Amino acid sequence: MRLAFTLPALLALAGPAAAVEAFRVDGLPRGEGLTLRETPDAAAPALGQVPAGARIRGFGCTSDTPSGLTWCRVKAGPILGWARRRYLAPD
């Protein structure tokens, strides 16, 4: 089952007036990158990958997701998408 999110729903998932956070990509298996996705779901289309150690900006996290896992709204370069929180370390 594929879930569709509208822009207001995605912004609501990020939380009200979410503060910008700085993260570093961490905890990935050697040689792998962090996949950024369209929606907070591992089955969502991939938008791109971020290498381990890269710095990215975060705009709030939520565990109100199809899997119940925590995902964060992030921006890496020009890509704005969703990433699993477990691979984001405070920077």
mmCIF file of C-alpha atoms in Angstrom:
data_model
loop_
_atom_site.group_PDB
_atom_site.id
_atom_site.type_symbol
_atom_site.label_atom_id
_atom_site.label_comp_id
_atom_site.label_asym_id
_atom_site.label_seq_id
_atom_site.Cartn_x
_atom_site.Cartn_y
_atom_site.Cartn_z
ATOM 1 C CA MET A 1 0.000 0.000 0.000
ATOM 2 C CA ARG A 2 1.485 3.341 -1.026
ATOM 3 C CA LEU A 3 0.689 6.387 1.075
ATOM 4 C CA ALA A 4 0.396 9.821 -0.482
ATOM 5 C CA PHE A 5 1.398 12.868 1.542
ATOM 6 C CA THR A 6 0.342 16.418 0.752
ATOM 7 C CA LEU A 7 2.710 19.317 1.432
ATOM 8 C CA PRO A 8 0.747 20.442 4.536
ATOM 9 C CA ALA A 9 0.825 16.878 5.883
ATOM 10 C CA LEU A 10 4.587 16.650 5.352
ATOM 11 C CA LEU A 11 5.111 19.966 7.123
ATOM 12 C CA ALA A 12 2.940 18.782 9.994
ATOM 13 C CA LEU A 13 5.096 15.657 10.322
ATOM 14 C CA ALA A 14 8.148 17.878 10.728
ATOM 15 C CA GLY A 15 6.454 19.652 13.657
ATOM 16 C CA PRO A 16 5.319 23.207 14.229
ATOM 17 C CA ALA A 17 7.997 25.761 13.360
ATOM 18 C CA ALA A 18 10.698 23.111 13.553
ATOM 19 C CA ALA A 19 14.105 24.547 14.377
ATOM 20 C CA VAL A 20 16.955 23.857 12.003
ATOM 21 C CA GLU A 21 19.379 21.267 13.390
ATOM 22 C CA ALA A 22 22.838 20.302 12.195
ATOM 23 C CA PHE A 23 23.496 16.592 11.671
ATOM 24 C CA ARG A 24 26.374 14.462 10.461
ATOM 25 C CA VAL A 25 25.666 11.190 8.611
ATOM 26 C CA ASP A 26 26.929 8.389 10.852
ATOM 27 C CA GLY A 27 26.428 4.712 11.688
ATOM 28 C CA LEU A 28 26.148 3.368 8.139
ATOM 29 C CA PRO A 29 27.818 0.147 7.026
ATOM 30 C CA ARG A 30 31.238 0.817 5.456
ATOM 31 C CA GLY A 31 30.988 2.063 1.886
ATOM 32 C CA GLU A 32 27.265 2.866 2.013
ATOM 33 C CA GLY A 33 25.507 6.225 1.740
ATOM 34 C CA LEU A 34 22.370 7.516 3.418
ATOM 35 C CA THR A 35 19.384 7.432 1.078
ATOM 36 C CA LEU A 36 17.100 10.460 1.158
ATOM 37 C CA ARG A 37 13.475 9.640 0.329
ATOM 38 C CA GLU A 38 10.374 11.521 -0.863
ATOM 39 C CA THR A 39 8.348 10.567 2.208
ATOM 40 C CA PRO A 40 9.272 9.080 5.621
ATOM 41 C CA ASP A 41 9.053 5.481 4.452
ATOM 42 C CA ALA A 42 11.731 3.014 3.286
ATOM 43 C CA ALA A 43 9.499 2.090 0.323
ATOM 44 C CA ALA A 44 9.268 5.727 -0.874
ATOM 45 C CA PRO A 45 11.182 6.757 -4.002
ATOM 46 C CA ALA A 46 14.825 7.683 -3.409
ATOM 47 C CA LEU A 47 15.853 11.265 -4.130
ATOM 48 C CA GLY A 48 19.597 10.772 -3.722
ATOM 49 C CA GLN A 49 22.328 9.584 -1.390
ATOM 50 C CA VAL A 50 24.551 11.361 1.108
ATOM 51 C CA PRO A 51 28.000 9.942 1.989
ATOM 52 C CA ALA A 52 28.964 8.977 5.526
ATOM 53 C CA GLY A 53 30.418 11.914 7.434
ATOM 54 C CA ALA A 54 28.548 14.533 5.384
ATOM 55 C CA ARG A 55 26.896 17.425 7.175
ATOM 56 C CA ILE A 56 23.200 18.013 6.548
ATOM 57 C CA ARG A 57 20.477 20.275 7.939
ATOM 58 C CA GLY A 58 17.459 18.867 9.738
ATOM 59 C CA PHE A 59 13.984 20.364 10.034
ATOM 60 C CA GLY A 60 12.342 18.116 12.599
ATOM 61 C CA CYS A 61 11.807 14.416 13.154
ATOM 62 C CA THR A 62 8.755 12.209 13.565
ATOM 63 C CA SER A 63 7.957 8.622 14.473
ATOM 64 C CA ASP A 64 4.399 9.023 13.173
ATOM 65 C CA THR A 65 5.338 7.015 10.076
ATOM 66 C CA PRO A 66 4.007 3.855 8.385
ATOM 67 C CA SER A 67 6.777 1.765 10.012
ATOM 68 C CA GLY A 68 6.767 3.539 13.381
ATOM 69 C CA LEU A 69 10.485 4.292 12.893
ATOM 70 C CA THR A 70 11.808 7.809 13.402
ATOM 71 C CA TRP A 71 12.540 9.814 10.255
ATOM 72 C CA CYS A 72 13.817 13.380 9.910
ATOM 73 C CA ARG A 73 13.142 15.992 7.238
ATOM 74 C CA VAL A 74 16.606 16.967 5.976
ATOM 75 C CA LYS A 75 18.355 19.009 3.322
ATOM 76 C CA ALA A 76 21.630 17.916 1.766
ATOM 77 C CA GLY A 77 22.807 20.308 -0.932
ATOM 78 C CA PRO A 78 19.803 20.895 -3.203
ATOM 79 C CA ILE A 79 17.973 17.737 -2.048
ATOM 80 C CA LEU A 80 15.149 18.094 0.488
ATOM 81 C CA GLY A 81 13.873 14.738 1.680
ATOM 82 C CA TRP A 82 13.498 12.298 4.556
ATOM 83 C CA ALA A 83 16.221 10.230 6.277
ATOM 84 C CA ARG A 84 16.214 7.635 9.058
ATOM 85 C CA ARG A 85 17.100 9.269 12.370
ATOM 86 C CA ARG A 86 19.327 6.376 13.424
ATOM 87 C CA TYR A 87 21.922 7.485 10.842
ATOM 88 C CA LEU A 88 22.020 11.134 11.954
ATOM 89 C CA ALA A 89 24.379 12.269 14.700
ATOM 90 C CA PRO A 90 24.215 15.775 16.177
ATOM 91 C CA ASP A 91 26.886 17.993 14.665
#
